JSON list of C-alpha atoms in Angstrom, two decimals:
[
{"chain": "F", "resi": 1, "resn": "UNK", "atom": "CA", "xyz": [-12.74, 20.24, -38.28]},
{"chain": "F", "resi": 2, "resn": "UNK", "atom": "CA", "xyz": [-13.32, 16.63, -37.26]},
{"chain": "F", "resi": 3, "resn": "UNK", "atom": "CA", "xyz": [-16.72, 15.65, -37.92]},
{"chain": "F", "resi": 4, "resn": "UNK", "atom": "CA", "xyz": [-18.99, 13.86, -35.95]},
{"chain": "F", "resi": 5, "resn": "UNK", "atom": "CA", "xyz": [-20.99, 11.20, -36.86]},
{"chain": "F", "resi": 6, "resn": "UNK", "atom": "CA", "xyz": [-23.70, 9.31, -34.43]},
{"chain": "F", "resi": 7, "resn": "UNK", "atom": "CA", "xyz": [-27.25, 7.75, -34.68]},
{"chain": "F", "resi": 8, "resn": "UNK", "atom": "CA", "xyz": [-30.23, 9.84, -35.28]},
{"chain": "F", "resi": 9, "resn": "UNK", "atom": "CA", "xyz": [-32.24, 8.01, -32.83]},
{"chain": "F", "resi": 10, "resn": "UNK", "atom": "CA", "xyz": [-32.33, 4.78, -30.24]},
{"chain": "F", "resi": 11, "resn": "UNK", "atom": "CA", "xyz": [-34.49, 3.20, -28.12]},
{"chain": "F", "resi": 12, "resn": "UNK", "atom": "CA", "xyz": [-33.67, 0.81, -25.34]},
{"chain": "F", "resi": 13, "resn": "UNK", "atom": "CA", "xyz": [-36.35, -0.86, -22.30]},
{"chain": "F", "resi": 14, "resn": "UNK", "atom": "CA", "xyz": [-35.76, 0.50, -18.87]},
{"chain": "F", "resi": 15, "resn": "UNK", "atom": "CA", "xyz": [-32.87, -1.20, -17.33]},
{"chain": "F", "resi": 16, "resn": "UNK", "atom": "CA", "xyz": [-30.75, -2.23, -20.45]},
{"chain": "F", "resi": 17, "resn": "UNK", "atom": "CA", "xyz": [-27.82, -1.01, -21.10]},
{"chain": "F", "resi": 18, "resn": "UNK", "atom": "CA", "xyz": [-27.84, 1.68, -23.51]},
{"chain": "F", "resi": 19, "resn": "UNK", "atom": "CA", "xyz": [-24.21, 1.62, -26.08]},
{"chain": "F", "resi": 20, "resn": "UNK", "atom": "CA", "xyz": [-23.67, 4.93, -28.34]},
{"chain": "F", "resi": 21, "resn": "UNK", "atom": "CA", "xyz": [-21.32, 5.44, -30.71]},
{"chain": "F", "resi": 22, "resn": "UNK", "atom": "CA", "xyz": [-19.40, 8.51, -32.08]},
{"chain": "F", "resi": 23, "resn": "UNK", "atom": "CA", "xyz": [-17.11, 8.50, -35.48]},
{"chain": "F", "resi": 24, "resn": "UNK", "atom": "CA", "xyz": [-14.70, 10.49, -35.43]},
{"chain": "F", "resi": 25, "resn": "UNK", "atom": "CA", "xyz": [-12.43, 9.92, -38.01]},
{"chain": "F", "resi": 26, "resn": "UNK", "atom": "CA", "xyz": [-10.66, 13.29, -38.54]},
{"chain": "F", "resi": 27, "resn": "UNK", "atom": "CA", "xyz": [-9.62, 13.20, -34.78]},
{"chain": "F", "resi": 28, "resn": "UNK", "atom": "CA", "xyz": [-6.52, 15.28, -34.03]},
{"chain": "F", "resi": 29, "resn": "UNK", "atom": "CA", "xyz": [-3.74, 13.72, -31.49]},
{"chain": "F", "resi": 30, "resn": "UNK", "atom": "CA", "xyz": [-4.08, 16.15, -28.97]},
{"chain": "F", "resi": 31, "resn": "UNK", "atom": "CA", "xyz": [-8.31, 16.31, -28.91]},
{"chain": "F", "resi": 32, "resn": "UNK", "atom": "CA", "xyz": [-10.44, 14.85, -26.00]},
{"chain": "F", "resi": 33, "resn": "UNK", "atom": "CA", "xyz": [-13.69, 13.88, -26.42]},
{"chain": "F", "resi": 34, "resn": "UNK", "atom": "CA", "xyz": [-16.44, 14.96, -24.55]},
{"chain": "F", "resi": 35, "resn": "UNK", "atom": "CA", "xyz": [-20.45, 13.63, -24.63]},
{"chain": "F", "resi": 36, "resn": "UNK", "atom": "CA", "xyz": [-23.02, 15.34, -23.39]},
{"chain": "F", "resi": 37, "resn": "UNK", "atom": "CA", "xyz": [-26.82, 14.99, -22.35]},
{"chain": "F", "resi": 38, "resn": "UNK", "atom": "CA", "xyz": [-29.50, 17.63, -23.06]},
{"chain": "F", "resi": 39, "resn": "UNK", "atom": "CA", "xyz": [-33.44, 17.59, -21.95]},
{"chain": "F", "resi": 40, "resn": "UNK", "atom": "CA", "xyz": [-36.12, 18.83, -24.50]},
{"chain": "F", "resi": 41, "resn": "UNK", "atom": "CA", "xyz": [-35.54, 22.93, -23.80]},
{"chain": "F", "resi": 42, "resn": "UNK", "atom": "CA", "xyz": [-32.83, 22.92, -21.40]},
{"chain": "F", "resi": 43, "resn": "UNK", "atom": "CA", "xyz": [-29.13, 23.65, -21.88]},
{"chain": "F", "resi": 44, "resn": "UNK", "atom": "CA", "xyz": [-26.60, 20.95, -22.54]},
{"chain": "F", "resi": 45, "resn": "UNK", "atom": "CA", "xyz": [-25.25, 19.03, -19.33]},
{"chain": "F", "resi": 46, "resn": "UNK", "atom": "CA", "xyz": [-21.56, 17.26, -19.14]},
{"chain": "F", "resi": 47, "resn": "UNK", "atom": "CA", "xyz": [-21.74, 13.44, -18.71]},
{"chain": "F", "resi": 48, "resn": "UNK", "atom": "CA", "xyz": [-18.01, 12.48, -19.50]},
{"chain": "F", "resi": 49, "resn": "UNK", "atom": "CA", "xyz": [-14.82, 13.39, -21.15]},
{"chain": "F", "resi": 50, "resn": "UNK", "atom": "CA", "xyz": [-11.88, 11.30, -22.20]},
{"chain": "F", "resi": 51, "resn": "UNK", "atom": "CA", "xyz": [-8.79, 10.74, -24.31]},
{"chain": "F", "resi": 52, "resn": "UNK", "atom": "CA", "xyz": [-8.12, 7.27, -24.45]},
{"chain": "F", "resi": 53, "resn": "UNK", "atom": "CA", "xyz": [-8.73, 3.54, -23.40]},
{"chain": "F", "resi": 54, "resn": "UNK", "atom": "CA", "xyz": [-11.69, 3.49, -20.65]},
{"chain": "F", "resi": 55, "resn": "UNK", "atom": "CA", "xyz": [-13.29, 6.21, -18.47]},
{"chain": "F", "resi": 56, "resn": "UNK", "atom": "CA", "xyz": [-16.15, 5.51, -15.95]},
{"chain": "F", "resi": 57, "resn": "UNK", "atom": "CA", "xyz": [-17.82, 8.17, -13.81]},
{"chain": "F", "resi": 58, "resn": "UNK", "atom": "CA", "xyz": [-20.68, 7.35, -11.55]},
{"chain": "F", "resi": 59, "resn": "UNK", "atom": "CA", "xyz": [-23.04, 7.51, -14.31]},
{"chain": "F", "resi": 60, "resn": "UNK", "atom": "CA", "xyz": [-21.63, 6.44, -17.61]},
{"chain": "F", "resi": 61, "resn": "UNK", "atom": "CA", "xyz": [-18.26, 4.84, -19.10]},
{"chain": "F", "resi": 62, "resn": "UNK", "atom": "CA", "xyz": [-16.53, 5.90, -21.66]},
{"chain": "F", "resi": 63, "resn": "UNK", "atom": "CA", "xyz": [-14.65, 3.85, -24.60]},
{"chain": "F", "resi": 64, "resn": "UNK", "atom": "CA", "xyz": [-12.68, 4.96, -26.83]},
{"chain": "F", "resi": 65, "resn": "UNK", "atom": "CA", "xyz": [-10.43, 2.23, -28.83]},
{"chain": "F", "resi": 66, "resn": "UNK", "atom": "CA", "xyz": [-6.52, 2.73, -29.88]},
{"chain": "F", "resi": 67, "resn": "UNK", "atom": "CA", "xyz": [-7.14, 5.02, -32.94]},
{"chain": "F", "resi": 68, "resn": "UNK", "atom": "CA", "xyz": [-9.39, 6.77, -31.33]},
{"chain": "F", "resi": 69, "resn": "UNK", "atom": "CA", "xyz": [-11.63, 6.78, -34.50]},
{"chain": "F", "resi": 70, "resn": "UNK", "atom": "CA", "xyz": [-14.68, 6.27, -32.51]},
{"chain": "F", "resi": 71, "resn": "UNK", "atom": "CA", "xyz": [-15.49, 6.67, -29.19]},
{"chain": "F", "resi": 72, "resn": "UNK", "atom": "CA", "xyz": [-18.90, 4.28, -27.26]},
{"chain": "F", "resi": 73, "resn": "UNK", "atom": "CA", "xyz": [-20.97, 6.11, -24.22]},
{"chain": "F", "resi": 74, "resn": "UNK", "atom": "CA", "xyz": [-22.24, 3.39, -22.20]},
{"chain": "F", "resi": 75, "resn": "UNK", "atom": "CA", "xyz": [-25.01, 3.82, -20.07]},
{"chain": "F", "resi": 76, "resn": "UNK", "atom": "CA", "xyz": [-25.86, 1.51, -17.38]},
{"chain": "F", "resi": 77, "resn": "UNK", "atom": "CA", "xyz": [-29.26, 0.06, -16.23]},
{"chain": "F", "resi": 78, "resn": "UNK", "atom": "CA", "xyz": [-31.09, 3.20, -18.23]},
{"chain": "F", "resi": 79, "resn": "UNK", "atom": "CA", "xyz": [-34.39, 4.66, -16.61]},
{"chain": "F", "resi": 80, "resn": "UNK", "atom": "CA", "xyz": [-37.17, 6.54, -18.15]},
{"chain": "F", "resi": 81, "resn": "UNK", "atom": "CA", "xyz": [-35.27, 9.57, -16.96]},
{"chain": "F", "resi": 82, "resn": "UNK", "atom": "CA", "xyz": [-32.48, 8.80, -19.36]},
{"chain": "F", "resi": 83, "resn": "UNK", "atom": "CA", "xyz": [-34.25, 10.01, -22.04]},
{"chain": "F", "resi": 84, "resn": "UNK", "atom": "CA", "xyz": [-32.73, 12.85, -24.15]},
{"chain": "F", "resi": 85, "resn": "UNK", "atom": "CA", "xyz": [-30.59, 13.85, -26.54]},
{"chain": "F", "resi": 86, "resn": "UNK", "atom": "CA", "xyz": [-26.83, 12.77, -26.35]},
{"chain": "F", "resi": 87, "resn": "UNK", "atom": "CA", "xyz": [-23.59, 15.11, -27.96]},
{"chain": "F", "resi": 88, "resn": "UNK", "atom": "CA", "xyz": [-20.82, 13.81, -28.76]},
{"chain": "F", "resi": 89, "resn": "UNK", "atom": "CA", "xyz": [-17.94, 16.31, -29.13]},
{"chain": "F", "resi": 90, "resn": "UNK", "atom": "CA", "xyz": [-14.27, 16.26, -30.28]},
{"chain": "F", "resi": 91, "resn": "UNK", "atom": "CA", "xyz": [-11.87, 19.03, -29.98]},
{"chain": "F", "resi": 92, "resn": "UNK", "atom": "CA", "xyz": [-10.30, 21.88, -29.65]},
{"chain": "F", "resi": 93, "resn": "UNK", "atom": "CA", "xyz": [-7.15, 21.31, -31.90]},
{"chain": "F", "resi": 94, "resn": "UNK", "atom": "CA", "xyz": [-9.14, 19.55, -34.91]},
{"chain": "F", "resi": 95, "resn": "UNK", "atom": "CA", "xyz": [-10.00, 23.67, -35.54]},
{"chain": "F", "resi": 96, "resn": "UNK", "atom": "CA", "xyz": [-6.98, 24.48, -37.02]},
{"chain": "F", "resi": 97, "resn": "UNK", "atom": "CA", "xyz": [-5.50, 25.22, -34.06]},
{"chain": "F", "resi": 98, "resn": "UNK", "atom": "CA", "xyz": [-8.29, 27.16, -32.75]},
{"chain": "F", "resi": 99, "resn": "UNK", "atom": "CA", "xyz": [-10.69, 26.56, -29.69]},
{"chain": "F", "resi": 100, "resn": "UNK", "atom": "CA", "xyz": [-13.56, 26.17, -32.49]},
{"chain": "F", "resi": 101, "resn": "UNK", "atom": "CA", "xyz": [-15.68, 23.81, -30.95]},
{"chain": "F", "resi": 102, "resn": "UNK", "atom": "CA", "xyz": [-17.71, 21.10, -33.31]},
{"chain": "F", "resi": 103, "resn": "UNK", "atom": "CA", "xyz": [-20.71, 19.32, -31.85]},
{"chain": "F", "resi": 104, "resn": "UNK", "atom": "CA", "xyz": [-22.94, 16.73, -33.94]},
{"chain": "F", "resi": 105, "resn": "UNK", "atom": "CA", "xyz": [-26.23, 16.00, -34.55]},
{"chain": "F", "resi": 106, "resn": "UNK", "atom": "CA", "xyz": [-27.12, 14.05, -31.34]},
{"chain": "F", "resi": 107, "resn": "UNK", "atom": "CA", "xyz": [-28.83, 10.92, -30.88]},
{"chain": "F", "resi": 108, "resn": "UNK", "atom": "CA", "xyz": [-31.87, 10.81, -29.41]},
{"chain": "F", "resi": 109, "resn": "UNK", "atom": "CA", "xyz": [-31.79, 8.08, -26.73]},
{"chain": "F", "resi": 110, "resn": "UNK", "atom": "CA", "xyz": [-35.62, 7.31, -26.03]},
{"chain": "F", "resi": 111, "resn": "UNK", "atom": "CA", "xyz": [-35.92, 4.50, -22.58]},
{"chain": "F", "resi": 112, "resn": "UNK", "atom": "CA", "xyz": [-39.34, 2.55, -23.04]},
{"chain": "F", "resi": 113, "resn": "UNK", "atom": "CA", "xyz": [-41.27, 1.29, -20.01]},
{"chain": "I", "resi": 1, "resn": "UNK", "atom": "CA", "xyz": [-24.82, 29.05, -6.66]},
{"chain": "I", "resi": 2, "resn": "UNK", "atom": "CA", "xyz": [-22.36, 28.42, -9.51]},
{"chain": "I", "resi": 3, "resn": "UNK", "atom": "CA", "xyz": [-24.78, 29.58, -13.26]},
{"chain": "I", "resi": 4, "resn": "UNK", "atom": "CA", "xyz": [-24.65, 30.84, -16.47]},
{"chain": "I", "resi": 5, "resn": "UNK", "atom": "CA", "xyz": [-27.22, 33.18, -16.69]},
{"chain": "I", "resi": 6, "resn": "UNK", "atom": "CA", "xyz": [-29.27, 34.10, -19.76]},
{"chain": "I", "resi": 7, "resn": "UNK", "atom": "CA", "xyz": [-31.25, 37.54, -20.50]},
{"chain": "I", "resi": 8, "resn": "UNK", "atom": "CA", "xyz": [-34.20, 37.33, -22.17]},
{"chain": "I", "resi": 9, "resn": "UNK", "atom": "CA", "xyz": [-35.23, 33.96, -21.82]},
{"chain": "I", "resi": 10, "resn": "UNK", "atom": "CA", "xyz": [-37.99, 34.67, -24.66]},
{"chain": "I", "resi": 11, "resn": "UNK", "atom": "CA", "xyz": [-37.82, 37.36, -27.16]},
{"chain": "I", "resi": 12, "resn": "UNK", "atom": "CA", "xyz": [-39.72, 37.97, -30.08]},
{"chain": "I", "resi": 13, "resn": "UNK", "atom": "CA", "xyz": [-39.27, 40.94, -32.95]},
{"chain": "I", "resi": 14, "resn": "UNK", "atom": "CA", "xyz": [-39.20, 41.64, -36.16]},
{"chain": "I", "resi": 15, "resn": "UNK", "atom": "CA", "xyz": [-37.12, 41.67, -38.91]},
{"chain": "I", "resi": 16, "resn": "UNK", "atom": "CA", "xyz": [-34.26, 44.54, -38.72]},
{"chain": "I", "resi": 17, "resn": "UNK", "atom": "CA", "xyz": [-34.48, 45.52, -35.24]},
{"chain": "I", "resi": 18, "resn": "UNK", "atom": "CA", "xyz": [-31.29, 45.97, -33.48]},
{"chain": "I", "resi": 19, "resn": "UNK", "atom": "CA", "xyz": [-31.36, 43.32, -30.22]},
{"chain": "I", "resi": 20, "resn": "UNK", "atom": "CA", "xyz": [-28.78, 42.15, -27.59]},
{"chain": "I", "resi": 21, "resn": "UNK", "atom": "CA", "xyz": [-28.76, 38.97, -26.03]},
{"chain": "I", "resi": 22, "resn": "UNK", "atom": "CA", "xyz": [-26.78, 38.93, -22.78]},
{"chain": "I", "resi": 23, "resn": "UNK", "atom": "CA", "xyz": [-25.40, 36.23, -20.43]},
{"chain": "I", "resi": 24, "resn": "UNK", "atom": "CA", "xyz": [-23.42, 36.29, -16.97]},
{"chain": "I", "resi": 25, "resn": "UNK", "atom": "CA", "xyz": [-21.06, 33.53, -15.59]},
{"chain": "I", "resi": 26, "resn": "UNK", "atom": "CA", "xyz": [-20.51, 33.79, -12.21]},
{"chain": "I", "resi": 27, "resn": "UNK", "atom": "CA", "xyz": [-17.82, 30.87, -12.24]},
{"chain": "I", "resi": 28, "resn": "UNK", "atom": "CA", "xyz": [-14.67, 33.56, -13.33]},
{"chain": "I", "resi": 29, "resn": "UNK", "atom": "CA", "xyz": [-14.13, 31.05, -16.23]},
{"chain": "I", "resi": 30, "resn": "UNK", "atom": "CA", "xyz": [-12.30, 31.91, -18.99]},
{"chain": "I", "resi": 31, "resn": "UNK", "atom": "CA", "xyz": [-14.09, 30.51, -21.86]},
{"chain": "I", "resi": 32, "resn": "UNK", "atom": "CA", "xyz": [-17.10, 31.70, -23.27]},
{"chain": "I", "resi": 33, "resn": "UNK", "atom": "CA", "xyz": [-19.06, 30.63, -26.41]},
{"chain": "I", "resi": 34, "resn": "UNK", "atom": "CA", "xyz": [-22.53, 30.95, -27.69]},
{"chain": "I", "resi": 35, "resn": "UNK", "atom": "CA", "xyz": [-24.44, 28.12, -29.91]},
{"chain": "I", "resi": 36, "resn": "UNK", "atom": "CA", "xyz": [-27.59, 28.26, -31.70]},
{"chain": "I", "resi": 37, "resn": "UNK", "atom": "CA", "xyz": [-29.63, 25.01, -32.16]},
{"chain": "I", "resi": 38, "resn": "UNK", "atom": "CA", "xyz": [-32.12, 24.61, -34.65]},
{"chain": "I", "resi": 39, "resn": "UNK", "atom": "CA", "xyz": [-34.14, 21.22, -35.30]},
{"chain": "I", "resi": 40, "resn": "UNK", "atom": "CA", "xyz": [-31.92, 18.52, -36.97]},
{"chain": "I", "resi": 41, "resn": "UNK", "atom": "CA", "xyz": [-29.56, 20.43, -36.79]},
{"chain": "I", "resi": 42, "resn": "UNK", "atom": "CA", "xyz": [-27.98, 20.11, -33.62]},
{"chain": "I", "resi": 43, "resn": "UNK", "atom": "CA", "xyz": [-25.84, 22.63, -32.16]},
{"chain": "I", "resi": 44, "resn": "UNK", "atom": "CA", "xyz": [-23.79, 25.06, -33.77]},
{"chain": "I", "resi": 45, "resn": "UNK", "atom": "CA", "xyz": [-21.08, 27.28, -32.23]},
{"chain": "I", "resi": 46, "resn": "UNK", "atom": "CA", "xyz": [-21.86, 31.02, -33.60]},
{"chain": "I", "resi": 47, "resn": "UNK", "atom": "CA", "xyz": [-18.42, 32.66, -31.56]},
{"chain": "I", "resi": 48, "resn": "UNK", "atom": "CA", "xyz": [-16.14, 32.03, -28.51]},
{"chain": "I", "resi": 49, "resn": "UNK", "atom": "CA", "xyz": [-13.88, 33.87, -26.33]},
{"chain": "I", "resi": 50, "resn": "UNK", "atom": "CA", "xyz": [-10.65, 32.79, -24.97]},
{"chain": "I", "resi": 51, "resn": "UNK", "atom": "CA", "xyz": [-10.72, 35.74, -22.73]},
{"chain": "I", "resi": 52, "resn": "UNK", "atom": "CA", "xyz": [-11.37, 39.22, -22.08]},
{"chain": "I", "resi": 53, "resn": "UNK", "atom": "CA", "xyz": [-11.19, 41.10, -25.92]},
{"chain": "I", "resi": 54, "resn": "UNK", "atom": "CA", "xyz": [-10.35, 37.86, -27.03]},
{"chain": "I", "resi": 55, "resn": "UNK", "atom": "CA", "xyz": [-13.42, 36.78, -29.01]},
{"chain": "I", "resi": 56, "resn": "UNK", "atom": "CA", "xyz": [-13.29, 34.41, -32.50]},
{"chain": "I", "resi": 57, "resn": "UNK", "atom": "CA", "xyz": [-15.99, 33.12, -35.16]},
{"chain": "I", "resi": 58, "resn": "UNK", "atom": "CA", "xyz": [-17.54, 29.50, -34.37]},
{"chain": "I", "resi": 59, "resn": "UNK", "atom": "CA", "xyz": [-19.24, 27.51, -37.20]},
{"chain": "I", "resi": 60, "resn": "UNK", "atom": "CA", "xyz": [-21.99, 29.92, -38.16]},
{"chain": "I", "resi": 61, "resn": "UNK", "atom": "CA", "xyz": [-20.95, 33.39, -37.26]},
{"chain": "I", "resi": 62, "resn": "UNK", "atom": "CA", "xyz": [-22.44, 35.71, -40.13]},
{"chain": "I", "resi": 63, "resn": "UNK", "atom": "CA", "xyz": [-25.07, 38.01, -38.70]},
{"chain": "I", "resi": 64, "resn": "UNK", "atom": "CA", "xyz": [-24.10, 38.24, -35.21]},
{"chain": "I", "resi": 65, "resn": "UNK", "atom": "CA", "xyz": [-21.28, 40.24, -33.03]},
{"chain": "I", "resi": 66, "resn": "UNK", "atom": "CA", "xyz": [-19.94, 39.35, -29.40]},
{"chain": "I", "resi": 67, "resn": "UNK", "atom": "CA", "xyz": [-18.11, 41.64, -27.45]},
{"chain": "I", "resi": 68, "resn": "UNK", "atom": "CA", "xyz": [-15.69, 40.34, -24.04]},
{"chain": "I", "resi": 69, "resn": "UNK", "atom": "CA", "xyz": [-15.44, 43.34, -22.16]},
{"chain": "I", "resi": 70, "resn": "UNK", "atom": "CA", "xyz": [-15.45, 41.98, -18.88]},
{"chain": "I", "resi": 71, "resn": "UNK", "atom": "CA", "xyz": [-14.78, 38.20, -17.80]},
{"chain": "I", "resi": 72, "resn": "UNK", "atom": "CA", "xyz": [-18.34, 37.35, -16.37]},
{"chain": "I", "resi": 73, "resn": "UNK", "atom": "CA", "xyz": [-19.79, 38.39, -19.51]},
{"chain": "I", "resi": 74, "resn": "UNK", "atom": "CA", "xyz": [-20.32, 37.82, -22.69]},
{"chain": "I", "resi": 75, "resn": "UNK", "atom": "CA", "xyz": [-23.67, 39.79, -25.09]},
{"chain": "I", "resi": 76, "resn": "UNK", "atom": "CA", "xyz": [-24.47, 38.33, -28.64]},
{"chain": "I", "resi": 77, "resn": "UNK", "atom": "CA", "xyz": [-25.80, 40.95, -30.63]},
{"chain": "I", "resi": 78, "resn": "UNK", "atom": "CA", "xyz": [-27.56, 40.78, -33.76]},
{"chain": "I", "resi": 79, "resn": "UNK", "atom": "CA", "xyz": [-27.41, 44.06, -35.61]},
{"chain": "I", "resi": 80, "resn": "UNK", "atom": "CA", "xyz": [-30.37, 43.20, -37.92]},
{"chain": "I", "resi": 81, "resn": "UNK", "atom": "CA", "xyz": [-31.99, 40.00, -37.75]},
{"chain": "I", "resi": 82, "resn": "UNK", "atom": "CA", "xyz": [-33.65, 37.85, -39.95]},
{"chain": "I", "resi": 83, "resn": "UNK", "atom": "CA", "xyz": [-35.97, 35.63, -39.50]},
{"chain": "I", "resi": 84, "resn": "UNK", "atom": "CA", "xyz": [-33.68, 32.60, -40.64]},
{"chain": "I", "resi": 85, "resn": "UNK", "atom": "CA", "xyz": [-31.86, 33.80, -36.92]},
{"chain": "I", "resi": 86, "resn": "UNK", "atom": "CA", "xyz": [-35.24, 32.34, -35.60]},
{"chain": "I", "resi": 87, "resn": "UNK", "atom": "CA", "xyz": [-33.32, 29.41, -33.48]},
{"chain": "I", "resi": 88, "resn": "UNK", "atom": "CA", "xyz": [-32.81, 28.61, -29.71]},
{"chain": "I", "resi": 89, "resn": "UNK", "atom": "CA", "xyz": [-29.61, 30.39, -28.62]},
{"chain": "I", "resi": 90, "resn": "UNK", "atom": "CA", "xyz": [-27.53, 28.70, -26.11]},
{"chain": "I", "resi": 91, "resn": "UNK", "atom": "CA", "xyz": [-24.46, 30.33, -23.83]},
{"chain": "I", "resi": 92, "resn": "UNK", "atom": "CA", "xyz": [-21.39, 28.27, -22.11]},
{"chain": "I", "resi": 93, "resn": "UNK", "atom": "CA", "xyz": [-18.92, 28.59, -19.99]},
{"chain": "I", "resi": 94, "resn": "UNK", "atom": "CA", "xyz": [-15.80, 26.73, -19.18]},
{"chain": "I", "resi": 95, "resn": "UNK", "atom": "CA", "xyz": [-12.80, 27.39, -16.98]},
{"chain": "I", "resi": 96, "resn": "UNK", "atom": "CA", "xyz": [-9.38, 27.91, -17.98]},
{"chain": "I", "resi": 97, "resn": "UNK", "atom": "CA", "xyz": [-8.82, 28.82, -21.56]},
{"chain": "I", "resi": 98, "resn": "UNK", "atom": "CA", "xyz": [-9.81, 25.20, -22.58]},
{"chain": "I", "resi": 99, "resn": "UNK", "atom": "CA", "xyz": [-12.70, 23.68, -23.32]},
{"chain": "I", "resi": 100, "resn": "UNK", "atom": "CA", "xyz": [-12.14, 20.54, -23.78]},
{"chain": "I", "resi": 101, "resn": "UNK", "atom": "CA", "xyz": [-10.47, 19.68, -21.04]},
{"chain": "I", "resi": 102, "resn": "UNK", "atom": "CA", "xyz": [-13.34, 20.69, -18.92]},
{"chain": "I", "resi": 103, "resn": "UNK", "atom": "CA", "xyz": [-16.69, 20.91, -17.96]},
{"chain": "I", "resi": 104, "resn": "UNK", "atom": "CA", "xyz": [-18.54, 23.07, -20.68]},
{"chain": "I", "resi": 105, "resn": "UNK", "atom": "CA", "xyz": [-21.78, 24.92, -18.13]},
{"chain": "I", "resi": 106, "resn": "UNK", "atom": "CA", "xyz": [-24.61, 26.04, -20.36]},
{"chain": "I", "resi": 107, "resn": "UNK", "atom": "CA", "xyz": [-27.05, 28.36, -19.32]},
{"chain": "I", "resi": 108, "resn": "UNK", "atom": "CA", "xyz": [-31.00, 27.69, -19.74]},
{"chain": "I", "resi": 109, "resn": "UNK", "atom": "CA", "xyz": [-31.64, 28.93, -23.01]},
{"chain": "I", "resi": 110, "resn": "UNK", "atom": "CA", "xyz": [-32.71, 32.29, -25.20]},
{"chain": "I", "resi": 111, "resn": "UNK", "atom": "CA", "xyz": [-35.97, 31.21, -27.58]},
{"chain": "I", "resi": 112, "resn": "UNK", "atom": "CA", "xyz": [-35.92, 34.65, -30.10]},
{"chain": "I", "resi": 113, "resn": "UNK", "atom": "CA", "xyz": [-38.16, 34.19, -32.95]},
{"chain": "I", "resi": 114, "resn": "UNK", "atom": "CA", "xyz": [-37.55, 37.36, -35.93]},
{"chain": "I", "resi": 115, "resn": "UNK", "atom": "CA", "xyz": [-40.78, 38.04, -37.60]}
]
């Protein structure tokens, strides 16, 4: 399975821009990568999915370089409302050729007044 | 409105006592899974489905069953639970029989605590 591999935790001041980063070194050529966002006792939400180069949706862009090793979320001008825990996730083929989804640990983005 | 639905929302019981955990898309996706997150631990697929009686083990399937009887839904049973199954339990959606090349929906949650 490819492994994940982000920061535990982050902060960042209201209206920074917030930069995470996934490693992903076990990446299989055909696997996207997806990140998501999740509130304190909610279900995950989709933010962005990609494969390679840049991806930008209205509220995030997406990096991921040529190997595709490692993958950045960027988050523009963050708000207090930004605050959560961010997935990243890599798959399906790195399972063997299954549709065995992998997600990490998260990193807890917390936006500071 | 487009949901993955959840049933219960809270549940608490005790040890060995048979329980099912169900959950409704109402999406016609293809692609079901259930996850269990646990603190610092992130979360963990426990099985998916591909499609109707097409179901396969996740990351930490040992003490649970799924069935895939119909499309829409998808029950995670636990036969005798522990109290290590103590966790937030999470069901998704997604369409077509990938994943990953879509928009995973979660629904809001199943808190069972095993006494």
């Amino acid at each position: 399975l490819a492994k994940t591999t982000q920061p535990i935790s982050m902060d960042s001041y209201e209206g920074q821009e917030v930069n995470i980063t996934c490693s992903h070194n076990n990446i299989a050529t055909n696997d996207y990568i997806t990140w998501y966002q999740q509130f304190p006792s909610q279900g995950p939400r989709f933010i962005i999915q990609g494969y390679k180069t840049k991806v930008t949706n209205e509220v995030a862009s997406l990096f991921i370089p040529a190997d595709r090793k490692s993958s950045t979320l960027s988050l523009p001008r963050v708000s207090l409302s930004d605050t959560a825990v961010y997935y990243c996730l890599v798959g399906p083929y790195s399972g063997a050729g299954s549709y065995q989804l992998t997600f990490g640990k998260g990193t807890k983005l917390s936006v500071i007044p | 409105e487009a949901q993955v639905t959840q049933n219960p929302r809270y549940l608490i019981t005790v040890t060995g006592k048979k329980l099912t955990v169900t959950c409704s898309q109402n999406m016609n996706h293809e692609y079901m899974s259930w996850y269990r997150q646990d603190p610092g631990l992130g979360l963990r697929q426990i099985y998916y489905s591909m499609n109707v009686e097409v179901t396969d083990k996740g990351d930490v399937p040992e003490g649970y069953k799924v069935s895939r009887k119909e499309k829409r839904n998808f029950p995670l049973i636990l036969e005798s639970p522990s109290p290590n199954q103590t966790s937030l339990y999470f069901c998704a959606s997604s369409s077509r029989g990938d994943p990953t090349a879509d928009t995973q929906y979660f629904g809001p949650g199943t808190r069972l605590t095993v006494l």
